[in-house]
Each structure stands twice: as C-alpha cells, then as structure tokens.
Coordinates of C-alpha atoms and ligand atoms in Angstrom, one line a residue:
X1 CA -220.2 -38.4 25.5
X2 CA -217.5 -40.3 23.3
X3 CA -215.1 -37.9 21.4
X4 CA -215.6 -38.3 17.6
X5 CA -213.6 -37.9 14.1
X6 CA -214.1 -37.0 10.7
X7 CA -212.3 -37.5 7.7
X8 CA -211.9 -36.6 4.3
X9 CA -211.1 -38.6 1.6
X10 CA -209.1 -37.8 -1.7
X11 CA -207.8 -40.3 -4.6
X12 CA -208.5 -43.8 -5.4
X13 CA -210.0 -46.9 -4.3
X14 CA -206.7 -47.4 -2.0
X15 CA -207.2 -44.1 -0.2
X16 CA -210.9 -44.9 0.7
X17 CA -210.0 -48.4 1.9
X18 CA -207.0 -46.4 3.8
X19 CA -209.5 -43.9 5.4
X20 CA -211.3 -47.3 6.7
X21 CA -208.1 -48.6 8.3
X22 CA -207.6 -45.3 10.3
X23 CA -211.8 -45.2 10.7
X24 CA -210.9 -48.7 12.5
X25 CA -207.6 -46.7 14.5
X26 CA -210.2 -44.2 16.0
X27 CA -213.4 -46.8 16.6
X28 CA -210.4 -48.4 19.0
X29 CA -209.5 -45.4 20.5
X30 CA -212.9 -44.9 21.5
X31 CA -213.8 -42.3 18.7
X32 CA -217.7 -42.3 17.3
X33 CA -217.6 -41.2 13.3
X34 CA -219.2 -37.8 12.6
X35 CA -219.5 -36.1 9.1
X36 CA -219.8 -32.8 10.6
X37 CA -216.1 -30.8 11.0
X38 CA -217.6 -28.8 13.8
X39 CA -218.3 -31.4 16.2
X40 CA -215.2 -33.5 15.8
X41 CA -212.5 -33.7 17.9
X42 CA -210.3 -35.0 15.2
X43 CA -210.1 -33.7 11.4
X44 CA -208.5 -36.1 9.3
X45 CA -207.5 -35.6 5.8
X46 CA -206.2 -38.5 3.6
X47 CA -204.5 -36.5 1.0
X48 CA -203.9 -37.9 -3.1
X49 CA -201.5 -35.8 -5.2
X50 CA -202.0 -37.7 -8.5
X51 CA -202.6 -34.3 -10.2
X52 CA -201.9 -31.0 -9.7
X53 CA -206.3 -30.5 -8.6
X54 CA -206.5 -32.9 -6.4
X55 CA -203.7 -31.0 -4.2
X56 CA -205.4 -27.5 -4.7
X57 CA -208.4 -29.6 -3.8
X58 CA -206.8 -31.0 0.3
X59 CA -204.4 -27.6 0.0
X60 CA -208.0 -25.2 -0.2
X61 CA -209.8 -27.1 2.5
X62 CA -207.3 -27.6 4.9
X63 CA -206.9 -24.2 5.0
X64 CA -210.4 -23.2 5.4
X65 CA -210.1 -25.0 8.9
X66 CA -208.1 -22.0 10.2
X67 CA -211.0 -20.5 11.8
X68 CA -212.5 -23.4 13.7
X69 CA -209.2 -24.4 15.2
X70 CA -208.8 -20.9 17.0
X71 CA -212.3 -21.6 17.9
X72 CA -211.3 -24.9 19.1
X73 CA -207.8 -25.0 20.1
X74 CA -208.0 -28.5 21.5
X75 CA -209.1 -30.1 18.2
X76 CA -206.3 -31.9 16.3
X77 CA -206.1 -31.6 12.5
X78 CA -203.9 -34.3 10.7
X79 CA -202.8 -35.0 7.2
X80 CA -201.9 -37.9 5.8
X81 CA -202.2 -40.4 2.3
X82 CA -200.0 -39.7 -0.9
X83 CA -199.2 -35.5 -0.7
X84 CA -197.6 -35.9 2.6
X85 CA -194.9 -38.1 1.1
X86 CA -193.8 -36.2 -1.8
X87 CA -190.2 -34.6 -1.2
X88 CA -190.2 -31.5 0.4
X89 CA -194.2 -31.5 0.9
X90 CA -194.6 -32.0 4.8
X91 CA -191.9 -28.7 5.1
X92 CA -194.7 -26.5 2.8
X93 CA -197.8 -28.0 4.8
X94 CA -195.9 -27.2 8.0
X95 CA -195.4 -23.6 6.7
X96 CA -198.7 -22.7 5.1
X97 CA -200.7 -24.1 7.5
X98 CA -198.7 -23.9 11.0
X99 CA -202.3 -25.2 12.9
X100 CA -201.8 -29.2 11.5
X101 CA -200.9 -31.1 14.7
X102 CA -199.6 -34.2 13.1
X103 CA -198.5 -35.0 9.5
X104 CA -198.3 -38.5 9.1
X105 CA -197.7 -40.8 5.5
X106 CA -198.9 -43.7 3.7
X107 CA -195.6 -46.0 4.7
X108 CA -196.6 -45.0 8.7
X109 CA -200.0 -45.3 8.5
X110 CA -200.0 -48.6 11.6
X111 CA -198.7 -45.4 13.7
X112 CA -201.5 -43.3 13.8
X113 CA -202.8 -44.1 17.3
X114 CA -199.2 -43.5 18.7
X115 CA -198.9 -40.2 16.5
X116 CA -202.4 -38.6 17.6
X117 CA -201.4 -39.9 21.2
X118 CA -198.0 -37.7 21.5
X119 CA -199.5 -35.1 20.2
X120 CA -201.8 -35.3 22.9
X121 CA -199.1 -34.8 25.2
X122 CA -196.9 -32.5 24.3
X123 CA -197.7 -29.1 22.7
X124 CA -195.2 -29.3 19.6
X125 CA -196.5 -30.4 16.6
X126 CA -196.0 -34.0 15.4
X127 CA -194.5 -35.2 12.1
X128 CA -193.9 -38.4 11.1
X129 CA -193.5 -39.3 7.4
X130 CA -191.3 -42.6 6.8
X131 CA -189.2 -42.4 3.4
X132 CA -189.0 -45.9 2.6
X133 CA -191.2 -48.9 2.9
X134 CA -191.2 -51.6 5.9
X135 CA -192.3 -54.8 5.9
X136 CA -196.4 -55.4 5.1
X137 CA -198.3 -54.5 8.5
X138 CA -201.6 -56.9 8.8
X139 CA -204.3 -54.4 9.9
X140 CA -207.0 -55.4 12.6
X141 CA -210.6 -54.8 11.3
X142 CA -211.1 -51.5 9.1
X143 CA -214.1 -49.4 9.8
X144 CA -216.0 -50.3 6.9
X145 CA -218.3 -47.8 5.1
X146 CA -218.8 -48.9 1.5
X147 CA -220.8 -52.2 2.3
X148 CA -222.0 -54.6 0.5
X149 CA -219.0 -53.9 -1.2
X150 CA -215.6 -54.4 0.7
X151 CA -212.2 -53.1 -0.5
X152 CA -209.6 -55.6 0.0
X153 CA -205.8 -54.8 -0.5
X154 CA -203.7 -57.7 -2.0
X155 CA -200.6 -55.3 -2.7
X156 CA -199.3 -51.9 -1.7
X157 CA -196.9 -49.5 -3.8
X158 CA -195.9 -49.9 -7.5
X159 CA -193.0 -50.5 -9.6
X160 CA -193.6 -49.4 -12.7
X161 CA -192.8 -45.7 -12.9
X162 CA -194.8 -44.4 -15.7
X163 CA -193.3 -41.4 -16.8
X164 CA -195.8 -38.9 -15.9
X165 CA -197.3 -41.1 -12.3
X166 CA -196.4 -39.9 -9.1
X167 CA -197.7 -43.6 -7.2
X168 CA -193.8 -45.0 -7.2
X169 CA -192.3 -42.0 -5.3
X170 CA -195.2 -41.8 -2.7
X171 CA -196.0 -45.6 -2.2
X172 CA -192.7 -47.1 -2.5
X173 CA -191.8 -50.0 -4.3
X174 CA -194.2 -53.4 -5.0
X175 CA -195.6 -55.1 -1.5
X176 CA -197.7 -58.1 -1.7
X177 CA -199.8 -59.2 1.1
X178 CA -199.4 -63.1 1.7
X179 CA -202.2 -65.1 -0.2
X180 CA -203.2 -66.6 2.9
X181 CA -203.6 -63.2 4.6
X182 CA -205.8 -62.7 1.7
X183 CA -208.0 -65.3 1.9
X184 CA -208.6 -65.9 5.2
X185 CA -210.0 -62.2 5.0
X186 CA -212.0 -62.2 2.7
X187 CA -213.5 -65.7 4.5
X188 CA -214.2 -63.3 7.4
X189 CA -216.1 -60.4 5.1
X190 CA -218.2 -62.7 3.4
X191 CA -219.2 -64.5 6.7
X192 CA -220.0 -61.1 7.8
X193 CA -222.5 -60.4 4.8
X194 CA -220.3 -58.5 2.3
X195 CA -221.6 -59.5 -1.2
X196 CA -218.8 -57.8 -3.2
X197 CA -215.3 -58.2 -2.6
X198 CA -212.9 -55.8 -4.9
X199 CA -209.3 -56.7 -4.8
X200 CA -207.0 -53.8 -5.2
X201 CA -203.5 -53.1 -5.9
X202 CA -201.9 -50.5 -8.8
X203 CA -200.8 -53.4 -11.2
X204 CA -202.7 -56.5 -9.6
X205 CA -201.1 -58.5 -12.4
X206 CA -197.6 -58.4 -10.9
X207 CA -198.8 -59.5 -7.4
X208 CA -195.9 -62.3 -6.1
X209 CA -193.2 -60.9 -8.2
X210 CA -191.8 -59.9 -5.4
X211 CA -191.1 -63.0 -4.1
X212 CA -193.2 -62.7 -0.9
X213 CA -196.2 -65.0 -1.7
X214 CA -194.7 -68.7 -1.9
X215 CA -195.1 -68.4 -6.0
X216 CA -198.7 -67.7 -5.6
X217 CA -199.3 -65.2 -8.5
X218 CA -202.4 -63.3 -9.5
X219 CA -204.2 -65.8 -11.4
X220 CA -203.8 -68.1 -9.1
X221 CA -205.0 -65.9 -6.1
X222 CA -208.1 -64.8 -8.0
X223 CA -208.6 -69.1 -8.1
X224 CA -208.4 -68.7 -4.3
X225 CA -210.6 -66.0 -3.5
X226 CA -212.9 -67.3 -5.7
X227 CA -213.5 -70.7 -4.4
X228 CA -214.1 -69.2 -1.0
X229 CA -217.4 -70.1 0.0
X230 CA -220.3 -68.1 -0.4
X231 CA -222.6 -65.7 -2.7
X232 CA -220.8 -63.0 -3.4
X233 CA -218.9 -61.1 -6.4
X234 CA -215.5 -60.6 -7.2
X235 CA -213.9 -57.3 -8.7
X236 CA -210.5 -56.5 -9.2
X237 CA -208.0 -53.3 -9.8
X238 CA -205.7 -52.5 -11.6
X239 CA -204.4 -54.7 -14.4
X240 CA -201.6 -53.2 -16.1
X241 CA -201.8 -53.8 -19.8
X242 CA -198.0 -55.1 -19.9
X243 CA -198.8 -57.7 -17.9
X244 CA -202.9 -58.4 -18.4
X245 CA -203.3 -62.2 -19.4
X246 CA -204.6 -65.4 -20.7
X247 CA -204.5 -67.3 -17.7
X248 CA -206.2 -64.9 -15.5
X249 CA -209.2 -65.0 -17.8
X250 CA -209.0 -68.5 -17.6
X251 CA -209.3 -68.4 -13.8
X252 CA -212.0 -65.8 -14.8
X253 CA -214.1 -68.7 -17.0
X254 CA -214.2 -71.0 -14.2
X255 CA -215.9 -69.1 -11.5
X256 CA -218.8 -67.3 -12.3
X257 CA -218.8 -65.4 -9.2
X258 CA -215.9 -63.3 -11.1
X259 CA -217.3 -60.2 -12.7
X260 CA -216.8 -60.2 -16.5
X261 CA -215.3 -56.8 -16.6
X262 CA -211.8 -55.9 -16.5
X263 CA -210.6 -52.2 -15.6
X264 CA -207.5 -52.1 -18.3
X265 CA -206.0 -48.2 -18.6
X266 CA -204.8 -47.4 -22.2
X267 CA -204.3 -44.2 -21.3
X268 CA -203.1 -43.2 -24.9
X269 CA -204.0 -45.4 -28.2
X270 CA -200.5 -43.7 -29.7
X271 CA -197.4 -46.3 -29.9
X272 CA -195.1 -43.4 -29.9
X273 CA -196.9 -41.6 -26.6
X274 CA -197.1 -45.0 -25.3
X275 CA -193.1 -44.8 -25.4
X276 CA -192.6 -41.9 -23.8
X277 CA -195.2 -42.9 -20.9
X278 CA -192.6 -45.4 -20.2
X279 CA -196.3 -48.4 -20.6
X280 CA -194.4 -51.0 -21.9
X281 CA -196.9 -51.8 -24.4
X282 CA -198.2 -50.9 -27.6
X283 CA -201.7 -50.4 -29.1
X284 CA -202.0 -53.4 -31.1
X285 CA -200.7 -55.6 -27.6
X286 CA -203.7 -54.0 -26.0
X287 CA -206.1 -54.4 -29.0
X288 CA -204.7 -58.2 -28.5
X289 CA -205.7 -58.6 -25.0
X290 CA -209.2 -57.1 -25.4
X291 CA -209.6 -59.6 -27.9
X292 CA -208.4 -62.5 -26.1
X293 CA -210.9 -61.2 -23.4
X294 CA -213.8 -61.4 -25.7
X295 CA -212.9 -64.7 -27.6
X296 CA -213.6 -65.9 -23.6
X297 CA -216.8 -63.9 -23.2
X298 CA -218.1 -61.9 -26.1
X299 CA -220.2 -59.7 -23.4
X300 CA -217.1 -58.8 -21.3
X301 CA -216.7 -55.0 -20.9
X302 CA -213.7 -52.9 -20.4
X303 CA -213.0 -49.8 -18.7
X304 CA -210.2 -48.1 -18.5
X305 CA -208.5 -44.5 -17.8
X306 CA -206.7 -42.1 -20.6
X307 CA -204.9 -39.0 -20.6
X308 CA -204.8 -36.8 -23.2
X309 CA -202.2 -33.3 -23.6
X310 CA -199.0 -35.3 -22.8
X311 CA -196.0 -33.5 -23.5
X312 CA -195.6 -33.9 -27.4
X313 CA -198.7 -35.8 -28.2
X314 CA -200.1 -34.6 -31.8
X315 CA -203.1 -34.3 -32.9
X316 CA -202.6 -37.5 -34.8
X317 CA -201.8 -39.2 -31.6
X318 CA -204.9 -37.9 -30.0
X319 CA -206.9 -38.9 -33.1
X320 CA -205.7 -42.5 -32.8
X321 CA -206.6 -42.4 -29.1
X322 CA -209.8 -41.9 -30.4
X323 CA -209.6 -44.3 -33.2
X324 CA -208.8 -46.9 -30.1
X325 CA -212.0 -45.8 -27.8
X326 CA -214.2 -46.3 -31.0
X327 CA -212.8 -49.7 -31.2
X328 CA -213.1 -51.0 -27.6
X329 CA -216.1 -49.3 -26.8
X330 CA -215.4 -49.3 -23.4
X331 CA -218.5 -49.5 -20.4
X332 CA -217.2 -46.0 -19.7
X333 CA -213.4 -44.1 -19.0
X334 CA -212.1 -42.0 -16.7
X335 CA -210.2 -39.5 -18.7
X336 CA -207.8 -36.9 -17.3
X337 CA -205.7 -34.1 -18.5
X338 CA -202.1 -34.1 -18.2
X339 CA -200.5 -32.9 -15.0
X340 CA -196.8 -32.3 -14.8
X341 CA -196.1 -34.0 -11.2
X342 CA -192.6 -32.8 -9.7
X343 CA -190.1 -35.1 -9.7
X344 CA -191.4 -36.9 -12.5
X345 CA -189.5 -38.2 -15.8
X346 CA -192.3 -36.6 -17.9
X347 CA -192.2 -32.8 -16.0
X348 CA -188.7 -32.6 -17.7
X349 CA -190.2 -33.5 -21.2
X350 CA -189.6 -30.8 -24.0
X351 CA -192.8 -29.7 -25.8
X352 CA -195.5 -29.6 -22.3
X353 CA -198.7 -29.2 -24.4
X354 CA -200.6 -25.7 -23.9
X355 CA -203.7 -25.7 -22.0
X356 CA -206.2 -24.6 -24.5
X357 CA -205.0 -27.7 -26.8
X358 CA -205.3 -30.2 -23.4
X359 CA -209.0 -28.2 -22.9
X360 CA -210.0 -29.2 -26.4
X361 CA -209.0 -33.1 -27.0
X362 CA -210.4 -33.6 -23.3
X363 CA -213.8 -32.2 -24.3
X364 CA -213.6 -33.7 -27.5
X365 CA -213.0 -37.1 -26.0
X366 CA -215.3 -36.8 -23.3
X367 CA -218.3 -36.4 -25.5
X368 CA -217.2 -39.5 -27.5
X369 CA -217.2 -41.6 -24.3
X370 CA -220.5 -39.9 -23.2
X371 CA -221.7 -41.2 -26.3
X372 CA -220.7 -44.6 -26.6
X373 CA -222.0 -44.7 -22.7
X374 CA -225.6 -43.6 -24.1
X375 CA -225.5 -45.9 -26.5
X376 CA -224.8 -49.2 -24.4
X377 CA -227.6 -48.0 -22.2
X378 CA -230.3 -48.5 -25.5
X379 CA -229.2 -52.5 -25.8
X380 CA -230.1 -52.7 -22.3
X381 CA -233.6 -52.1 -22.8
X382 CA -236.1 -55.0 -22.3
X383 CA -233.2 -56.8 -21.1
X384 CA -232.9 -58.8 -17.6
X385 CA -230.0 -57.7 -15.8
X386 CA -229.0 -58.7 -11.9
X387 CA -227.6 -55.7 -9.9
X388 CA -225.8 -55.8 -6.3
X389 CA -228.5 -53.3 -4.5
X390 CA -225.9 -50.6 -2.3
X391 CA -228.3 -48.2 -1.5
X392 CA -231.3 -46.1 -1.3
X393 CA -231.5 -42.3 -2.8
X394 CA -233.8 -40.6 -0.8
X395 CA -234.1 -37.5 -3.2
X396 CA -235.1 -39.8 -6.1
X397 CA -237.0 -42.1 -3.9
X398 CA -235.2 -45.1 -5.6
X399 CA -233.0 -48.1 -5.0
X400 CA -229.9 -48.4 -6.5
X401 CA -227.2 -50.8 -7.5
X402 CA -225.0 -52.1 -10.3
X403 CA -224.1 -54.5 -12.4
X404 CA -221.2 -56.9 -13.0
X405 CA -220.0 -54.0 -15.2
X406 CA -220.1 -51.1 -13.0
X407 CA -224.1 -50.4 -15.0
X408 CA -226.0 -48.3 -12.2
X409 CA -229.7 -49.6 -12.1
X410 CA -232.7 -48.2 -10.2
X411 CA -235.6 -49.5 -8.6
X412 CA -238.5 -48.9 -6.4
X413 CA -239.3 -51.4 -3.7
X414 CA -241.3 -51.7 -0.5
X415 CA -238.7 -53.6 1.8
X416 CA -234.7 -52.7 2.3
X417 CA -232.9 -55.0 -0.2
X418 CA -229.7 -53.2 0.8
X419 CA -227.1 -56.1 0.4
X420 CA -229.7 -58.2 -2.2
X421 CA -229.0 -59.4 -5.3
X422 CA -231.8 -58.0 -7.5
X423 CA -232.9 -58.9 -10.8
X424 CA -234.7 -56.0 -12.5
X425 CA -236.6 -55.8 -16.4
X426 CA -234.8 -52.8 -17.7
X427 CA -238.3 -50.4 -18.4
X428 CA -236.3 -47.1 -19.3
X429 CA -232.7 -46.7 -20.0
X430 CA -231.8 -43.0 -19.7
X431 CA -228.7 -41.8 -20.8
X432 CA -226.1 -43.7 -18.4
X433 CA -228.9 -44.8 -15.7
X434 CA -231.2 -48.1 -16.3
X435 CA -234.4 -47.7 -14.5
X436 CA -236.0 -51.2 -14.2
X437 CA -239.0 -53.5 -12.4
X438 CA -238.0 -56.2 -9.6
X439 CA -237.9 -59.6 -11.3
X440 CA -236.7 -61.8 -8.2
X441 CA -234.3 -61.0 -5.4
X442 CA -231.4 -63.2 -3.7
Ligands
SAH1 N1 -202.1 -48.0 -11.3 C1 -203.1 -47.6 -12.1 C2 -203.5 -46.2 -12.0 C3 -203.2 -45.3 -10.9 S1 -203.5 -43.6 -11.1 C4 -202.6 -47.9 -13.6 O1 -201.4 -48.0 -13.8 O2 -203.4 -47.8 -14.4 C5 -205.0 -43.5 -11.9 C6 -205.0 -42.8 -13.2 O3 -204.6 -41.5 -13.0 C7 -203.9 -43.4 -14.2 O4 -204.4 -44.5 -14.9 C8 -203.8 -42.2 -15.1 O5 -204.7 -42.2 -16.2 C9 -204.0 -41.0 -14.3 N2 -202.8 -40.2 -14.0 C10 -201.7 -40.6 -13.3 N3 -200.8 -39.6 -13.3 C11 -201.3 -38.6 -14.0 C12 -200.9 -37.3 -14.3 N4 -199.7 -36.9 -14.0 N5 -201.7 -36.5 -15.0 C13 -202.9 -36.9 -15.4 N6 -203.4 -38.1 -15.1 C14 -202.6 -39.0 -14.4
SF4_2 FE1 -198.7 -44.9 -11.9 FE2 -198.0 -46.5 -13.9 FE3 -197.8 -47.4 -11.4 FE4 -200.2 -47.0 -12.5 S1 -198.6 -48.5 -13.1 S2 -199.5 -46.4 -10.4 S3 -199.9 -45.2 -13.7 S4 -196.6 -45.7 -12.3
F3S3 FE1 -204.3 -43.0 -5.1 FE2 -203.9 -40.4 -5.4 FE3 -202.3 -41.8 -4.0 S1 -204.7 -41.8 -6.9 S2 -202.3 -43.9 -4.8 S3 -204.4 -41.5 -3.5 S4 -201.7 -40.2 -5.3

C-alpha cells in the first residue's frame, strides 16, 4: 500500500496553488492524497498569518494533532506557508508544539522532498526557514485540485508594504516569473482541458518592474496569455489600485476570453486612512479607474477587499467607506477587521481602535454589501448568463458554476458537464445564488 499525505490549507489563492506544488512534491515521492489525518503518513500544514485568526486558526489545529502523533510516532507533521517566516515564529512553533518534525517556509518551498527526507533519517527535528529570497524556482507539474480552474503564478512576494500587511516580511521582495515560463504553461493546462486560467501575484500590475521579464509588463502578458490557443477563460489577482490601468483594459477589450471583472482592493474610501495605509492612492484616483473600467464595458463588475477599525479611522472615515461601496456597487467584498500584525508600521500606530467600535462598522458594512449582493442577484432574472460548470453538490442535488464575475449559478442536469461551459435562463435568483434551466452547453 502507497504511503499517503494530507494537507491543510490557510490564506489566499497563492497558498492553495502552493499546497498543489507540495501535493505534486509528495505524488513524486510516491505519496497517494488522503483527506483523512488518521491515515496519513504525512500532515502538512500550509500556514497564512495575514491576521491575527487565521494564526489561532493553524496554532489550535496543530495542536490538536498531539494525540495522534504519540499514537503514531512514525507520522511526520510539517508546517510551512507565511507564519513559519515571521521573525521569531519557527522558535514559538518549536516550543509549543515540540512533536512538528520539520518547519519549512515559503522562500524554501523547492526543498521539501530533501527536508521530509532528512527527517526521515535522523531523529532530530528539521528546520529550515530561508530569510531572504533566491532566484525564481520553475516547479515540475503541481498536483492540481481546483480544476477546471488552474491557478497560475506570474509573480511571487510584494513590494509594497502597506502599513498594516504582513505579505512583504514573509514573501520577500517582488519576483516575476519569465513571460515565457508563463505562457508555455498555460499552453500545457489548456491542452490538458483546464477551461479557467487565474493569474496570480499580490500586485499583478507591477509584474516586470523588476527587470526580469525582457520589458514584458502586465498588459502585455495578459495579450500573451490570451492569444494562447484555445476555449478557455482568463482571471487575474491582484491589481493594486496605484498601479491599475488604461492599457490593461485595453488588452482586456481585445480578447473576449478575458473576464470583465477586475478584483481592485479599496480597502478604505477615506484619503486620510488611505495615507496612513501607506496605498498610494486616493479615493477619487480609484473612483477614476472604476470609471475608466466602465467607459470600456458598462457591465464590468468589481470586487475588491476593505478593512474597517484601522488605528485612527473615525466614524466619518468609515462613513465615506461606505459612501464609496454605495458608489461602486461592487459584485461582492471581502471585508476584514483590523489586525495589528507584529512588526508592522501600523502596530506602532497611536489610537488602535477598540474592538466593540471594529465589531460595529464591520457588521454595519457587511449588511450593506449583503445588500447590494441581493440586489444584483434581482437583474439577473430572466436573463441568459454562461457559467464555467466546477462541480456537482450532492446535498443540493445541483450543478454548479460561475460566471465571468465570480456569480455562482445552479443547475440540474442528467450528464456530468464538469469542465462545460453552460448557458442557463436564470428561473430564480435567491439572495446571492442564481438557480437557472440549461440553454446550450460548450
Ligand atoms: N495583495 C493584495 C492583498 C493581499 S492580503 C492587495 O494588495 O490587495 C488580502 C487582504 O487582506 C488585503 O487586501 C487586506 O484587505 C487584508 N489584510 C491584510 N492585512 C490585514 C490586517 N493586518 N488586518 C486586516 N486585514 C488585512
Ligand atoms: Fe499587503 Fe499591500 Fe502588498 Fe497587498 S500590496 S500584499 S496589502 S503590502
Ligand atoms: Fe496569503 Fe496569508 Fe500568506 S493571505 S500571502 S497566505 S499571509
């Protein structure tokens, strides 16, 4: 019987395209997946520590493997992604939880095999955590889990340092993959069936400036991927609003296969929070650029991510954050609290914001997104839309899949269409969901 491994996945698009790199590690070790802990031979966790939860989160349930590893004495537990590169953070995972056999980061991650291999030979624990970037590793094939869809990483770190964002200490400075790394890549995946291709990166507008691309820049990768051959659809994340532009929505008009929806954080619609976050742009910049967007495509749609309760924000600050979602009307937002991250500009800010204020302008604006959500959902009624179908919910008894912009749709149908471009009537639109009737499939 092969041996087999299971991980768990924190954080963001990166992380789970990460957790498929080391997936493609083990599957060449000779490793079969599993998602049950008690029959693996290797527990991975791929640890995010962009706020304070999602380290309680990986801190709680490594812990909780205690038990099975004195059951188990020859299973290996290892932790990697974002926490383990935080100053000082392998020393307290190495205390709290002396049973981790290797700790490993996000700079190291090519080592893996070699890690899990020395641990395998010698008793003492192994810990590995590089402190400052290399050169750009070119990964053989990821274990894929998240087809039709398939994550494709055009940069790695950031360079931004927004002054409450932990990414720039734990990911090092701005990498970019060659373009024809890229696209010979994404050739390969769309040979191999995938129908969505998502191109991610923390600010993919500044991909090149770091002089490793032969003065290929975003736009003009975009025009690349694009143009390779094939049905498929193209996503991409993140553009930073400092940097967003005309041309790339330009590259966007000419290739259809381009989804008209750009994920563009705000995070606060206040110029003078804006300031402090160290963004580099102001409110009416960013009103400018979603208007420049829809002077191209009046249905574009936007998403984007806030944070309300930074240190010093008023409520007339939050108020104009509000003022901004009313005038976007974003497809939906991710919205987060405030977490003071160690190390940070903004965890030495006078005037931290108390907890019950944070509690109420995130409830407050979560119920204004919820509604603006609902209400998108009523124009789609009637309507025709095309969704990419990704899979089948068994408790429901329905297909699902979305649409250009991220618009969940559901759908009953006698044959797998798993990988299908579908084209439903929308028949009921309930709350955020759109339930519709197959038109024709592709
Ligand atoms: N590179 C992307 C986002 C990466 S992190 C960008 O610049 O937009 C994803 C989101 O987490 C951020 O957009 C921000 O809204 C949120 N976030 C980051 N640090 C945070 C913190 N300390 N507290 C709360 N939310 C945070
Ligand atoms: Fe963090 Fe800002 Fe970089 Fe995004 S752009 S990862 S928020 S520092
Ligand atoms: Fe992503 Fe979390 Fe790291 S959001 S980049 S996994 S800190």
């Amino acid at each position: 019987m092969s041996k087999k491994y299971h991980i768990v996945t924190y954080g963001c698009q990166m992380n789970v395209h990460e957790s498929e790199k080391m997936a493609g590690i083990f599957h060449r070790m000779g490793y079969e997946e599993t998602n049950k802990k008690e029959e693996a031979d290797i527990i991975l966790f791929n640890t995010c520590c962009i706020r304070e939860n999602a380290e309680n989160h990986a801190f709680g349930n490594i812990g909780a493997l205690k038990k099975l590893k004195k059951q188990k004495p020859e299973l290996i537990i290892a932790v990697g992604g974002c926490m383990t590169q935080e100053k000082g953070k392998p020393e307290i995972l190495k205390q709290k939880f002396p049973f981790i056999d290797v700790i490993f980061g996000t700079l190291n991650l090519e080592e893996l095999e070699a890690l899990i291999k020395r641990k395998q030979s010698q008793k003492k624990r192994v810990i590995e955590v590089r402190e400052k970037e290399g050169e750009i590793v070119e990964f053989p094939d990821a274990y894929r889990t998240s087809y039709p869809n398939a994550w494709v990483n055009i940069m790695y770190g950031c360079n931004n340092f927004c002054s409450y964002c932990i990414v720039p200490y734990v990911r090092g400075r701005e990498r970019s993959r060659k373009a024809e790394n890229i696209v010979a890549e994404v050739e390969k995946l769309v040979k191999e069936g995938y129908r969505e291709i998502t191109l991610l990166g923390q600010n993919v507008n500044s991909y090149g400036n770091d002089g490793n691309t032969d003065g290929v820049n975003f736009a003009k990768l975009l025009d690349m991927v694009a143009s390779v051959e094939g049905d498929f659809r193209v996503r991409f994340m993140t553009s930073h609003p400092k940097d967003f532009n005309e041309e790339v929505v330009k590259v966007m008009q000419k290739h259809r296969k381009i989804c008209r929806l750009v994920h563009l954080p705000v995070q606060s619609g206040s110029n003078s929070v804006l300031k402090e976050m160290n963004r580099r742009y102001t409110r009416e910049k960013y009103l400018s650029e979603v208007k420049m967007l829809r002077s191209y495509f009046p249905e574009a749609e936007l998403t984007t991510d806030i944070i309300v309760g930074f240190p010093a924000e008023t409520e007339e600050d939050y108020l104009q954050t509000e003022a901004l979602v009313k005038e976007v009307d974003f497809a939906s937002a991710f919205t987060f609290v405030y977490s003071k991250r160690q190390g940070t500009k903004a965890a030495e800010m006078q005037n931290q914001i108390p907890e019950e204020i944070q509690k109420d302008r995130i409830q407050r604006l979560v119920e204004l997104v919820n509604s603006q959500t609902r209400k998108k959902s009523e124009k789609y009624l009637g309507k025709e839309v095309e969704v990419l179908c990704e899979d089948f919910d068994e408790k429901k008894g329905y297909y699902l899949g979305r649409d250009e912009f991220g618009r969940m749709g559901y759908f009953k149908s006698e044959s797998d269409l798993i990988g299908k471009f579908v084209t439903l009537k929308i028949t009921n639109a309930n709350g955020i969901s759109l339930y519709g009737e197959i038109i024709s499939v592709r």
